[in-house]
Structure formats: structure tokens, C-alpha cells
Amino acid sequence: MLIVQKFGGTSVGDLDRIQNVANRVSASLKEGNQVVVVVSAMSGETNKLVGFAEHFSKNPRRADMDMLLSSGERVTSALLSIALNEMGHKAMSMSGRNAGVVTDNSHTKARIESIDPSIMKKALSDGNVIVIAGFQGVSEEGVVTTLGRGGSDLSAVAIAGSLEADLCEIYTDVDGIYTTDPRIEPHARKLEKISYDEMLELASLGAKVLQNRSVELAKKLDVNLVTRSSFSDAEGTLITKEENIMEQPLVSGIALDRNQARVSLVGIADRPGIASDIFNRLATQSVNVDMIIQNVGRDGHANLSFTVPMNELADAKSVINEFQEADEVDLADYDDTICKVSIVGVGMRSHTGVAALAFATMANENINIVMISTSEIKVSMVVEEKYAELSVRSLHSAYKLDS
Ligand code: ADP
Ligand code: ASP
Ligand code: MG
């Protein structure tokens, strides 16, 4: 089998752990597999580097940030390769560029445009185990780029796709995908399988365990994706097509996103094109808007609320200030002490009353719901941050997800 094995930050968190990873890779090789390893930076390393940059500037050049941040993954790939060679394997470390990963040039959140697998294939056929620095690529101009936080998952899936690997294993510090973050709800249950669509929703709605773009790509390229622990031999969770899952539960999981802020605009000029003007302006400032709610206007004025990622709130504020100065918005109110709790399940497509149970659960706990949004397979609610954990636990038990 050709297997891509990705090891996250905690799995390579110190030198002993890198040795542990080398032992695992070695065992896989001894079973006769061809192995391509993708590694993250040692845990805390990327944050540390971000902190270093912030010491000098609030607004560093994004290309410089990529030069800086991509170094973390390179350190791990070189160390792991050194450890594997020492164990008698023929190992070779590669940067994103060496592995043929070409991206667009939107630095710090680049998208992969293509992967040329020829160098990797040559190295594999020469009997090497290759150890690739995740999270990075190179733009057409030849400048190093990074793929956004958590992006090593995306590297692994993209590389698995381009090599047509039999399996892509994501090794992390939990032994699979749980019904909710096991750090919040100790009764969370490990899932044997989950569909790409549900995993994509959970990841997009805050479950950190897999980066959302990696799940999207795995679905598109039909990559067999397994999440498992690098610290145990427990079987992991298979992320697969919906038709491969026999019995779909109503709700598969609950996600929490603490990284959200609310923006509310009161007294907006109620005219055609105003929403387009506001959201276009936000988009050009790269603000990612979510959960938009507008109510019916009165007396020529409407109200509008939406959420944005916490670290984009400052940019959102400056856009809204422009509209206030132009007298198109009366009042703006911002709140960064909120969070978003979501329930996800493909079973919702065919069952009624799922959302009603969520609202009743919050009511029972006396938790006020600030905003609501739904789609075919999810219900999201914005609540005050202080209720984050209580909300997750109550919903987890209301939908009978407890183990
Ligand atoms: P890595 O460094 O290996 O990439 P991450 O920290 O990105 O690991 O992701 C693993 C973490 O994701 C776990 O420690 C867990 O707290 C969190 N997590 C959130 N939601 C879930 C879930 N539904 N199932 C499993 N883990 C989850
Ligand atoms: N090191 C990067 C991060 O911390 C990428 C990754 O770990 O996936 O976001
Ligand atoms: Mg991760």
C-alpha cells in the first residue's frame, strides 16, 4: 500500500515524540508499505513565530510571515528524516516546494493550484521514505507560501490525491472524530465513520480536529481519510462517502466556535443595493462574513446582524465606520464575547423537530439565543461565550450522544 501519514503538532511536540513517530513510520515500512510522511511544526512553534513577528509589527508583510512560519514545518521534517536514517531507513526530507506544491500567491492563506508529483514519485521508486514539511507551497513567482492555520492536513490530503495513495492517515492527539470535542464533554463518543459532508460542517463550524479545506478536498478527490492517535493503536475514524455508512444518526456531532464576534447595524438605509455595498466592501477587505440576518425594514430603515472571525473584527469595524460616516448606518454594535454552537447531522434532511429540540434545550438551561442560522444538515446558534460549554454538554445529552 502507498500510505500518506500526517503527524500534527502534538505528535511531534518534542524530540521523544519525533522518535515515537519515527518508530511508527518504521513499523509501517516494515509491513511492506510505501510511506510518505507529512509533518506539522512542533506544537506551539507556529504561535511562537507569530509572537516574534508581533514583537516588531502589528501588520507585517504577509510574504515575510510565510517565510517565517514555513520554517517550523521544515525543522520537523528534517529531524524526522534524520531519525529515520539513523534507524537504517532511506529517508529524505522535502519542503513544500521540493514536493511540487504550487499555490496561488495569497500569502498566509494560499490555495493549492497544482502538485507535480514527479520528484516524490522518483524518490519513492528509489526506495526512499519521504518526509514533507506540511502547511506550505510555492507561488508561481517562486516565493514560499503557507496554506492557513491547520494547513498541514490540507497538504497531506492534496499529496495523497496527487500520488493516488491508498490511504491518508491523520495522526493527532485524539484517537478519532468524536461526537463533540472530548476536552469539553468527557462523555463524547468516538465515531467509527463519518460522512465527508458532516465532517466538513463540523470542521467549518469550529471542530479543530481537521482543517475544513482538507475535508473538502478529500471529498473531491475521493481520498480515503482516517483520523487516529499517534499515541495508541486504537482504530481511528474513517471519513467516507455517505453511502458507505449504513445507519445515519439524526445528529452526528456538535461543534463549538469560540472565535466569532457579532456585528449589529441599526438604522441602515433601506434601499436596493445597500447589502451588496456593505458585504462587497467587507469582502474586499478579506473579512469572512457568516450568519447574516436582516429583518423587515420599517420607516425606510432596516437592521442587520452578522458574525465575523474575531481577528477580522477590527477590519470589519473600519468598513462599517465608512458607512456610518456616509450616513448609511445609524448605529453599530459589536460583541466579541459570543460563541457559536452547532449541531450537525445528515439525518436532519429527513426528520422534523431537530431544530425545535435545540431551542428547547437552550430554554431549559435558561440560555438566551442571540442569533440562529440553519442549513440542510446543521443548526447554528450564537450564545454568550460564558455558556459555551454548558450549551455543548446540554445539546450533547439532549440528542442522546453521550456514551
Ligand atoms: P494537530 O495538532 O494534530 O493538528 P489539533 O489540535 O489541530 O491537532 O486537533 C486535535 C484536537 O481537536 C483535539 O485535541 C480535540 O480537542 C479537538 N477536537 C475538537 N472537536 C473534536 C471532535 N469532534 N473530535 C475529536 N477532536 C476534536
Ligand atoms: N503549524 C501550522 C499551524 O499551527 C499548520 C498545522 O499544524 O497544520 O497552524
Ligand atoms: Mg490541526
CSV table of C-alpha atoms and ligand atoms in Angstrom, one decimal:
chain,number,residue,atom,x,y,z
A,1,MET,CA,0.0,0.0,0.0
A,2,LEU,CA,1.0,3.6,-0.6
A,3,ILE,CA,0.1,5.5,2.6
A,4,VAL,CA,0.3,9.2,3.4
A,5,GLN,CA,0.8,9.7,7.2
A,6,LYS,CA,0.4,13.2,8.6
A,7,PHE,CA,1.6,13.9,12.1
A,8,GLY,CA,0.2,17.0,13.9
A,9,GLY,CA,1.9,19.4,16.2
A,10,THR,CA,1.4,17.5,19.5
A,11,SER,CA,2.5,14.3,17.8
A,12,VAL,CA,5.9,15.9,17.0
A,13,GLY,CA,5.9,18.1,20.1
A,14,ASP,CA,9.3,17.2,21.4
A,15,LEU,CA,12.3,15.1,20.4
A,16,ASP,CA,11.0,11.9,22.1
A,17,ARG,CA,7.7,12.3,20.3
A,18,ILE,CA,9.6,12.7,17.0
A,19,GLN,CA,11.3,9.4,17.8
A,20,ASN,CA,7.9,7.9,18.5
A,21,VAL,CA,6.8,9.0,15.1
A,22,ALA,CA,9.9,7.5,13.5
A,23,ASN,CA,9.1,4.2,15.2
A,24,ARG,CA,5.6,4.2,13.8
A,25,VAL,CA,6.7,5.1,10.3
A,26,SER,CA,9.4,2.4,10.6
A,27,ALA,CA,6.8,-0.2,11.6
A,28,SER,CA,4.6,0.8,8.6
A,29,LEU,CA,7.6,0.4,6.2
A,30,LYS,CA,8.5,-3.0,7.7
A,31,GLU,CA,4.9,-4.1,6.9
A,32,GLY,CA,5.9,-3.5,3.3
A,33,ASN,CA,4.2,-0.2,2.7
A,34,GLN,CA,5.5,2.8,0.8
A,35,VAL,CA,5.2,5.8,3.1
A,36,VAL,CA,5.0,9.5,2.5
A,37,VAL,CA,5.1,11.4,5.8
A,38,VAL,CA,3.7,15.0,6.1
A,39,VAL,CA,4.6,16.8,9.3
A,40,SER,CA,3.4,19.9,11.2
A,41,ALA,CA,5.6,22.2,13.2
A,42,MET,CA,6.3,21.1,16.8
A,43,SER,CA,3.3,22.2,18.9
A,44,GLY,CA,3.4,25.8,19.9
A,45,GLU,CA,6.1,26.6,17.4
A,46,THR,CA,3.8,28.4,14.8
A,47,ASN,CA,2.3,30.5,17.6
A,48,LYS,CA,5.7,31.3,18.9
A,49,LEU,CA,6.8,32.6,15.5
A,50,VAL,CA,3.7,34.7,15.1
A,51,GLY,CA,4.5,36.2,18.5
A,52,PHE,CA,8.0,37.0,17.3
A,53,ALA,CA,6.6,38.9,14.3
A,54,GLU,CA,4.2,40.8,16.5
A,55,HIS,CA,7.1,42.0,18.6
A,56,PHE,CA,8.2,44.1,15.7
A,57,SER,CA,5.0,44.9,13.8
A,58,LYS,CA,1.2,44.7,14.1
A,59,ASN,CA,1.0,44.4,10.3
A,60,PRO,CA,3.9,42.5,8.9
A,61,ARG,CA,4.3,41.8,5.2
A,62,ARG,CA,2.4,38.6,4.5
A,63,ALA,CA,5.2,37.2,2.3
A,64,ASP,CA,7.6,37.7,5.3
A,65,MET,CA,5.1,35.9,7.5
A,66,ASP,CA,5.2,32.9,5.2
A,67,MET,CA,9.0,32.9,5.1
A,68,LEU,CA,8.9,32.8,8.9
A,69,LEU,CA,6.0,30.4,9.6
A,70,SER,CA,7.0,27.8,6.9
A,71,SER,CA,10.3,27.3,8.9
A,72,GLY,CA,8.5,25.4,11.7
A,73,GLU,CA,7.5,22.5,9.5
A,74,ARG,CA,10.9,22.3,7.9
A,75,VAL,CA,12.6,21.8,11.2
A,76,THR,CA,10.3,18.8,12.0
A,77,SER,CA,10.7,17.2,8.5
A,78,ALA,CA,14.5,17.4,8.7
A,79,LEU,CA,14.6,16.0,12.3
A,80,LEU,CA,12.3,13.1,11.5
A,81,SER,CA,14.3,12.3,8.4
A,82,ILE,CA,17.5,12.3,10.4
A,83,ALA,CA,15.9,10.0,13.0
A,84,LEU,CA,14.7,7.6,10.3
A,85,ASN,CA,18.0,7.4,8.5
A,86,GLU,CA,19.6,6.7,11.9
A,87,MET,CA,17.3,3.7,12.2
A,88,GLY,CA,18.6,2.3,8.9
A,89,HIS,CA,15.8,3.6,6.6
A,90,LYS,CA,16.5,5.6,3.4
A,91,ALA,CA,14.7,8.8,4.3
A,92,MET,CA,14.6,12.2,2.6
A,93,SER,CA,13.1,15.5,3.8
A,94,MET,CA,11.4,17.9,1.4
A,95,SER,CA,10.0,21.3,1.7
A,96,GLY,CA,6.6,22.1,0.0
A,97,ARG,CA,8.5,23.4,-3.0
A,98,ASN,CA,10.6,20.2,-3.3
A,99,ALA,CA,7.4,18.2,-3.1
A,100,GLY,CA,6.0,20.1,-6.1
A,101,VAL,CA,3.2,22.0,-4.2
A,102,VAL,CA,2.3,25.1,-6.3
A,103,THR,CA,-0.1,27.6,-4.8
A,104,ASP,CA,-1.7,31.0,-5.7
A,105,ASN,CA,0.1,34.0,-4.2
A,106,SER,CA,-2.4,34.9,-1.4
A,107,HIS,CA,0.2,34.7,1.3
A,108,THR,CA,-0.7,33.2,4.7
A,109,LYS,CA,-3.9,31.7,3.2
A,110,ALA,CA,-2.7,30.3,-0.1
A,111,ARG,CA,-4.8,27.8,-2.2
A,112,ILE,CA,-3.1,24.9,-3.7
A,113,GLU,CA,-3.2,25.1,-7.5
A,114,SER,CA,-1.3,22.0,-8.5
A,115,ILE,CA,1.0,19.4,-7.3
A,116,ASP,CA,3.7,17.9,-9.6
A,117,PRO,CA,4.3,14.5,-8.1
A,118,SER,CA,7.3,13.6,-10.3
A,119,ILE,CA,10.0,14.3,-7.7
A,120,MET,CA,8.1,12.5,-5.0
A,121,LYS,CA,7.5,9.5,-7.3
A,122,LYS,CA,11.1,9.3,-8.3
A,123,ALA,CA,12.2,9.4,-4.6
A,124,LEU,CA,9.7,6.7,-3.8
A,125,SER,CA,10.7,4.4,-6.6
A,126,ASP,CA,14.3,4.9,-5.5
A,127,GLY,CA,13.2,3.3,-2.2
A,128,ASN,CA,13.0,6.4,-0.1
A,129,VAL,CA,10.6,7.3,2.6
A,130,ILE,CA,9.9,11.0,2.1
A,131,VAL,CA,9.2,13.4,4.9
A,132,ILE,CA,7.4,16.5,3.7
A,133,ALA,CA,7.1,19.8,5.5
A,134,GLY,CA,3.3,20.4,5.6
A,135,PHE,CA,1.4,23.8,5.5
A,136,GLN,CA,3.5,25.2,2.7
A,137,GLY,CA,4.0,25.5,-1.0
A,138,VAL,CA,5.5,27.9,-3.5
A,139,SER,CA,3.8,30.5,-5.7
A,140,GLU,CA,4.2,30.7,-9.5
A,141,GLU,CA,6.6,33.5,-8.8
A,142,GLY,CA,8.7,31.1,-6.7
A,143,VAL,CA,8.0,32.6,-3.3
A,144,VAL,CA,7.2,30.4,-0.3
A,145,THR,CA,3.5,30.5,0.8
A,146,THR,CA,1.6,28.9,3.6
A,147,LEU,CA,-1.9,27.4,3.5
A,148,GLY,CA,-3.6,28.9,6.6
A,149,ARG,CA,-3.6,27.7,10.2
A,150,GLY,CA,-4.1,23.9,10.4
A,151,GLY,CA,-3.0,23.7,6.8
A,152,SER,CA,-0.8,20.6,7.2
A,153,ASP,CA,-4.0,18.5,7.0
A,154,LEU,CA,-4.6,20.0,3.6
A,155,SER,CA,-1.0,19.3,2.5
A,156,ALA,CA,-1.5,15.7,3.4
A,157,VAL,CA,-4.8,15.2,1.5
A,158,ALA,CA,-3.5,17.1,-1.5
A,159,ILE,CA,-0.4,15.0,-1.7
A,160,ALA,CA,-2.4,11.8,-1.1
A,161,GLY,CA,-4.6,12.8,-4.0
A,162,SER,CA,-1.8,13.6,-6.4
A,163,LEU,CA,0.0,10.3,-5.6
A,164,GLU,CA,-3.2,8.4,-5.8
A,165,ALA,CA,-2.3,7.0,-2.4
A,166,ASP,CA,-4.4,4.1,-1.0
A,167,LEU,CA,-4.9,5.8,2.4
A,168,CYS,CA,-4.3,9.1,4.1
A,169,GLU,CA,-3.9,8.8,7.9
A,170,ILE,CA,-4.1,11.9,10.0
A,171,TYR,CA,-2.3,11.2,13.3
A,172,THR,CA,-3.2,13.6,16.2
A,173,ASP,CA,-3.7,13.6,20.0
A,174,VAL,CA,-7.2,12.1,20.0
A,175,ASP,CA,-8.0,8.7,18.6
A,176,GLY,CA,-10.6,9.7,16.1
A,177,ILE,CA,-13.6,12.0,15.5
A,178,TYR,CA,-15.8,12.3,18.5
A,179,THR,CA,-19.5,13.4,18.8
A,180,THR,CA,-18.0,16.6,20.2
A,181,ASP,CA,-14.7,17.9,21.4
A,182,PRO,CA,-13.8,15.3,24.1
A,183,ARG,CA,-11.9,18.1,26.0
A,184,ILE,CA,-15.3,19.8,26.6
A,185,GLU,CA,-17.6,16.7,27.0
A,186,PRO,CA,-15.9,13.7,28.6
A,187,HIS,CA,-18.9,11.6,27.6
A,188,ALA,CA,-18.2,12.3,23.9
A,189,ARG,CA,-18.3,9.1,21.9
A,190,LYS,CA,-15.8,8.1,19.1
A,191,LEU,CA,-17.4,7.6,15.7
A,192,GLU,CA,-16.4,4.6,13.6
A,193,LYS,CA,-17.3,6.5,10.4
A,194,ILE,CA,-18.5,9.9,9.5
A,195,SER,CA,-19.5,11.3,6.1
A,196,TYR,CA,-17.4,13.9,4.3
A,197,ASP,CA,-20.3,16.4,4.4
A,198,GLU,CA,-20.8,16.1,8.1
A,199,MET,CA,-17.1,16.3,8.8
A,200,LEU,CA,-16.9,19.3,6.6
A,201,GLU,CA,-19.7,21.1,8.5
A,202,LEU,CA,-18.1,20.2,11.9
A,203,ALA,CA,-14.7,21.4,10.8
A,204,SER,CA,-16.1,24.6,9.3
A,205,LEU,CA,-18.1,25.2,12.5
A,206,GLY,CA,-15.1,25.1,14.8
A,207,ALA,CA,-14.1,21.4,15.4
A,208,LYS,CA,-10.4,21.8,15.1
A,209,VAL,CA,-9.5,18.2,14.6
A,210,LEU,CA,-9.4,18.5,10.8
A,211,GLN,CA,-8.9,21.7,8.7
A,212,ASN,CA,-12.1,22.2,6.7
A,213,ARG,CA,-10.4,22.7,3.4
A,214,SER,CA,-8.7,19.3,3.8
A,215,VAL,CA,-12.1,17.6,4.1
A,216,GLU,CA,-13.5,19.4,1.1
A,217,LEU,CA,-10.5,18.3,-1.0
A,218,ALA,CA,-10.7,14.7,0.3
A,219,LYS,CA,-14.3,14.5,-0.8
A,220,LYS,CA,-13.5,16.0,-4.2
A,221,LEU,CA,-10.5,13.7,-4.8
A,222,ASP,CA,-12.1,10.7,-3.1
A,223,VAL,CA,-9.2,10.3,-0.7
A,224,ASN,CA,-9.7,7.6,2.0
A,225,LEU,CA,-9.1,9.6,5.1
A,226,VAL,CA,-8.6,8.2,8.6
A,227,THR,CA,-8.1,10.2,11.8
A,228,ARG,CA,-6.3,8.3,14.6
A,229,SER,CA,-4.0,8.8,17.6
A,230,SER,CA,-0.2,8.8,17.3
A,231,PHE,CA,-0.1,7.7,21.0
A,232,SER,CA,-2.2,4.5,20.8
A,233,ASP,CA,-3.1,1.7,18.4
A,234,ALA,CA,-6.8,2.3,18.8
A,235,GLU,CA,-8.7,2.2,15.5
A,236,GLY,CA,-9.5,5.7,14.2
A,237,THR,CA,-12.4,7.2,12.4
A,238,LEU,CA,-13.0,6.8,8.7
A,239,ILE,CA,-14.2,9.8,6.8
A,240,THR,CA,-16.0,8.5,3.8
A,241,LYS,CA,-18.9,8.8,1.4
A,242,GLU,CA,-22.4,8.9,2.9
A,243,GLU,CA,-23.5,5.7,1.1
A,244,ASN,CA,-20.7,3.8,2.9
A,245,ILE,CA,-22.4,4.5,6.3
A,246,MET,CA,-25.2,2.0,7.0
A,247,GLU,CA,-27.3,3.8,9.6
A,248,GLN,CA,-27.2,7.5,9.8
A,249,PRO,CA,-27.9,9.0,13.2
A,250,LEU,CA,-30.1,12.1,13.4
A,251,VAL,CA,-27.3,14.2,14.7
A,252,SER,CA,-23.7,13.1,14.4
A,253,GLY,CA,-21.9,15.8,16.3
A,254,ILE,CA,-21.8,19.2,18.0
A,255,ALA,CA,-19.2,21.9,17.2
A,256,LEU,CA,-18.2,24.9,19.1
A,257,ASP,CA,-16.5,28.0,17.6
A,258,ARG,CA,-15.2,30.5,20.2
A,259,ASN,CA,-13.5,32.6,17.6
A,260,GLN,CA,-16.6,34.6,16.5
A,261,ALA,CA,-17.7,38.2,17.0
A,262,ARG,CA,-21.1,39.7,16.3
A,263,VAL,CA,-21.7,42.9,14.4
A,264,SER,CA,-25.1,44.5,14.5
A,265,LEU,CA,-26.1,47.5,12.4
A,266,VAL,CA,-29.2,49.5,13.4
A,267,GLY,CA,-30.9,52.0,11.1
A,268,ILE,CA,-29.4,51.1,7.7
A,269,ALA,CA,-30.7,53.0,4.7
A,270,ASP,CA,-33.4,50.6,3.4
A,271,ARG,CA,-32.6,50.8,-0.3
A,272,PRO,CA,-31.8,48.3,-3.0
A,273,GLY,CA,-28.0,47.7,-3.2
A,274,ILE,CA,-27.1,48.5,0.4
A,275,ALA,CA,-26.4,44.9,1.5
A,276,SER,CA,-24.4,44.5,-1.7
A,277,ASP,CA,-22.4,47.6,-0.9
A,278,ILE,CA,-21.6,46.6,2.7
A,279,PHE,CA,-20.7,43.0,2.0
A,280,ASN,CA,-18.7,43.8,-1.1
A,281,ARG,CA,-16.7,46.3,0.9
A,282,LEU,CA,-16.2,43.7,3.6
A,283,ALA,CA,-15.1,41.1,1.1
A,284,THR,CA,-12.5,43.4,-0.5
A,285,GLN,CA,-11.0,43.8,3.0
A,286,SER,CA,-10.9,39.9,3.2
A,287,VAL,CA,-13.4,39.8,6.1
A,288,ASN,CA,-15.2,36.4,6.2
A,289,VAL,CA,-18.8,37.0,7.0
A,290,ASP,CA,-21.0,34.4,8.4
A,291,MET,CA,-24.6,34.1,9.8
A,292,ILE,CA,-26.2,37.1,8.1
A,293,ILE,CA,-29.6,38.1,9.5
A,294,GLN,CA,-31.7,41.0,8.2
A,295,ASN,CA,-35.2,41.8,9.4
A,296,VAL,CA,-38.0,43.5,7.5
A,297,GLY,CA,-37.3,47.3,7.4
A,298,ARG,CA,-39.6,50.0,8.9
A,299,ASP,CA,-39.8,53.7,8.1
A,300,GLY,CA,-37.0,53.4,5.5
A,301,HIS,CA,-34.6,51.8,7.9
A,302,ALA,CA,-33.5,48.1,8.3
A,303,ASN,CA,-31.4,46.3,10.9
A,304,LEU,CA,-28.7,43.8,10.0
A,305,SER,CA,-26.5,41.4,12.1
A,306,PHE,CA,-23.7,39.1,11.1
A,307,THR,CA,-20.7,37.4,12.6
A,308,VAL,CA,-17.1,37.6,11.6
A,309,PRO,CA,-13.9,35.8,12.9
A,310,MET,CA,-12.6,37.5,16.0
A,311,ASN,CA,-9.3,38.5,14.4
A,312,GLU,CA,-11.2,40.2,11.5
A,313,LEU,CA,-13.4,42.3,13.7
A,314,ALA,CA,-11.0,45.3,13.6
A,315,ASP,CA,-11.2,45.3,9.7
A,316,ALA,CA,-15.0,44.9,9.9
A,317,LYS,CA,-15.2,47.9,12.2
A,318,SER,CA,-13.3,50.2,9.9
A,319,VAL,CA,-15.5,49.2,7.0
A,320,ILE,CA,-18.6,49.9,9.0
A,321,ASN,CA,-17.2,53.3,10.1
A,322,GLU,CA,-17.1,54.3,6.5
A,323,PHE,CA,-20.8,53.6,6.1
A,324,GLN,CA,-21.6,55.5,9.3
A,325,GLU,CA,-19.6,58.5,8.1
A,326,ALA,CA,-21.6,58.4,4.8
A,327,ASP,CA,-24.9,58.4,6.9
A,328,GLU,CA,-25.9,55.0,5.6
A,329,VAL,CA,-25.8,53.3,9.0
A,330,ASP,CA,-27.1,54.9,12.3
A,331,LEU,CA,-25.6,52.7,15.0
A,332,ALA,CA,-23.2,49.9,15.1
A,333,ASP,CA,-22.8,47.4,18.0
A,334,TYR,CA,-20.0,44.9,18.3
A,335,ASP,CA,-19.7,41.9,20.7
A,336,ASP,CA,-16.7,39.7,20.9
A,337,THR,CA,-17.9,37.7,23.9
A,338,ILE,CA,-20.1,35.4,21.9
A,339,CYS,CA,-19.6,31.9,20.6
A,340,LYS,CA,-21.3,29.7,18.1
A,341,VAL,CA,-22.6,26.2,18.9
A,342,SER,CA,-23.8,24.0,16.1
A,343,ILE,CA,-25.5,20.6,15.7
A,344,VAL,CA,-24.7,18.7,12.6
A,345,GLY,CA,-26.3,15.6,11.0
A,346,VAL,CA,-27.4,14.4,7.6
A,347,GLY,CA,-30.4,12.8,9.4
A,348,MET,CA,-31.9,16.3,9.6
A,349,ARG,CA,-32.7,16.2,5.9
A,350,SER,CA,-35.4,13.7,6.5
A,351,HIS,CA,-36.6,14.4,10.1
A,352,THR,CA,-38.6,17.3,11.6
A,353,GLY,CA,-38.2,18.8,15.0
A,354,VAL,CA,-34.5,18.7,15.2
A,355,ALA,CA,-34.1,22.5,15.5
A,356,ALA,CA,-37.0,22.7,17.9
A,357,LEU,CA,-35.2,20.3,20.3
A,358,ALA,CA,-32.1,22.5,20.2
A,359,PHE,CA,-34.1,25.6,21.1
A,360,ALA,CA,-36.0,23.8,23.9
A,361,THR,CA,-32.6,22.6,25.3
A,362,MET,CA,-31.3,26.1,25.5
A,363,ALA,CA,-34.5,27.3,27.0
A,364,ASN,CA,-34.3,24.6,29.7
A,365,GLU,CA,-30.9,25.9,30.7
A,366,ASN,CA,-32.0,29.5,30.6
A,367,ILE,CA,-29.5,30.3,27.8
A,368,ASN,CA,-30.5,33.1,25.6
A,369,ILE,CA,-30.0,32.5,21.9
A,370,VAL,CA,-28.7,35.7,20.2
A,371,MET,CA,-28.7,34.5,16.6
A,372,ILE,CA,-29.8,31.4,14.7
A,373,SER,CA,-29.0,30.0,11.3
A,374,THR,CA,-29.8,26.7,9.7
A,375,SER,CA,-28.9,24.8,6.6
A,376,GLU,CA,-29.8,21.3,5.3
A,377,ILE,CA,-27.6,19.5,7.7
A,378,LYS,CA,-26.9,21.9,10.5
A,379,VAL,CA,-28.4,24.3,13.1
A,380,SER,CA,-26.1,27.0,14.5
A,381,MET,CA,-26.8,29.3,17.5
A,382,VAL,CA,-24.9,32.2,18.7
A,383,VAL,CA,-24.9,32.5,22.6
A,384,GLU,CA,-22.9,34.3,25.1
A,385,GLU,CA,-19.4,32.9,25.5
A,386,LYS,CA,-19.9,32.1,29.2
A,387,TYR,CA,-22.5,29.5,28.1
A,388,ALA,CA,-20.2,27.8,25.6
A,389,GLU,CA,-19.5,24.6,27.5
A,390,LEU,CA,-22.9,24.3,29.1
A,391,SER,CA,-24.6,24.6,25.7
A,392,VAL,CA,-22.4,21.9,24.2
A,393,ARG,CA,-23.0,19.5,27.0
A,394,SER,CA,-26.7,20.1,27.2
A,395,LEU,CA,-27.1,19.6,23.5
A,396,HIS,CA,-24.9,16.5,23.6
A,397,SER,CA,-27.1,14.9,26.1
A,398,ALA,CA,-30.4,16.1,24.5
A,399,TYR,CA,-29.5,14.4,21.2
A,400,LYS,CA,-28.5,11.2,23.2
A,401,LEU,CA,-24.9,11.4,22.0
A,402,ASP,CA,-23.5,10.6,25.4
A,403,SER,CA,-21.6,7.3,25.6
B,1,ADP,P1,-3.0,18.5,15.5
B,1,ADP,O1,-2.0,19.4,16.2
B,1,ADP,O2,-2.7,17.1,15.5
B,1,ADP,O3,-3.3,19.0,14.1
B,1,ADP,P2,-5.4,19.7,16.5
B,1,ADP,O4,-5.2,20.4,17.8
B,1,ADP,O5,-5.5,20.6,15.3
B,1,ADP,O6,-4.3,18.6,16.3
B,1,ADP,O7,-6.8,18.9,16.6
B,1,ADP,C1,-7.0,17.9,17.6
B,1,ADP,C2,-7.9,18.5,18.7
B,1,ADP,O8,-9.2,18.7,18.1
B,1,ADP,C3,-8.2,17.6,19.8
B,1,ADP,O9,-7.2,17.6,20.8
B,1,ADP,C4,-9.6,18.0,20.3
B,1,ADP,O10,-9.5,18.8,21.5
B,1,ADP,C5,-10.1,18.8,19.2
B,1,ADP,N1,-11.5,18.5,18.7
B,1,ADP,C6,-12.5,19.4,18.5
B,1,ADP,N2,-13.6,18.8,18.1
B,1,ADP,C7,-13.3,17.4,18.1
B,1,ADP,C8,-14.1,16.3,17.7
B,1,ADP,N3,-15.3,16.3,17.4
B,1,ADP,N4,-13.4,15.1,17.8
B,1,ADP,C9,-12.2,15.0,18.1
B,1,ADP,N5,-11.4,16.0,18.5
B,1,ADP,C10,-11.9,17.2,18.4
B,2,ASP,N1,1.8,24.6,12.1
B,2,ASP,C1,0.6,25.1,11.4
B,2,ASP,C2,-0.4,25.6,12.5
B,2,ASP,O1,-0.1,25.6,13.7
B,2,ASP,C3,0.0,24.2,10.5
B,2,ASP,C4,-0.5,22.9,11.1
B,2,ASP,O2,-0.1,22.5,12.2
B,2,ASP,O3,-1.3,22.2,10.5
B,2,ASP,O4,-1.4,26.1,12.1
B,3,MG,MG,-4.6,20.5,13.3
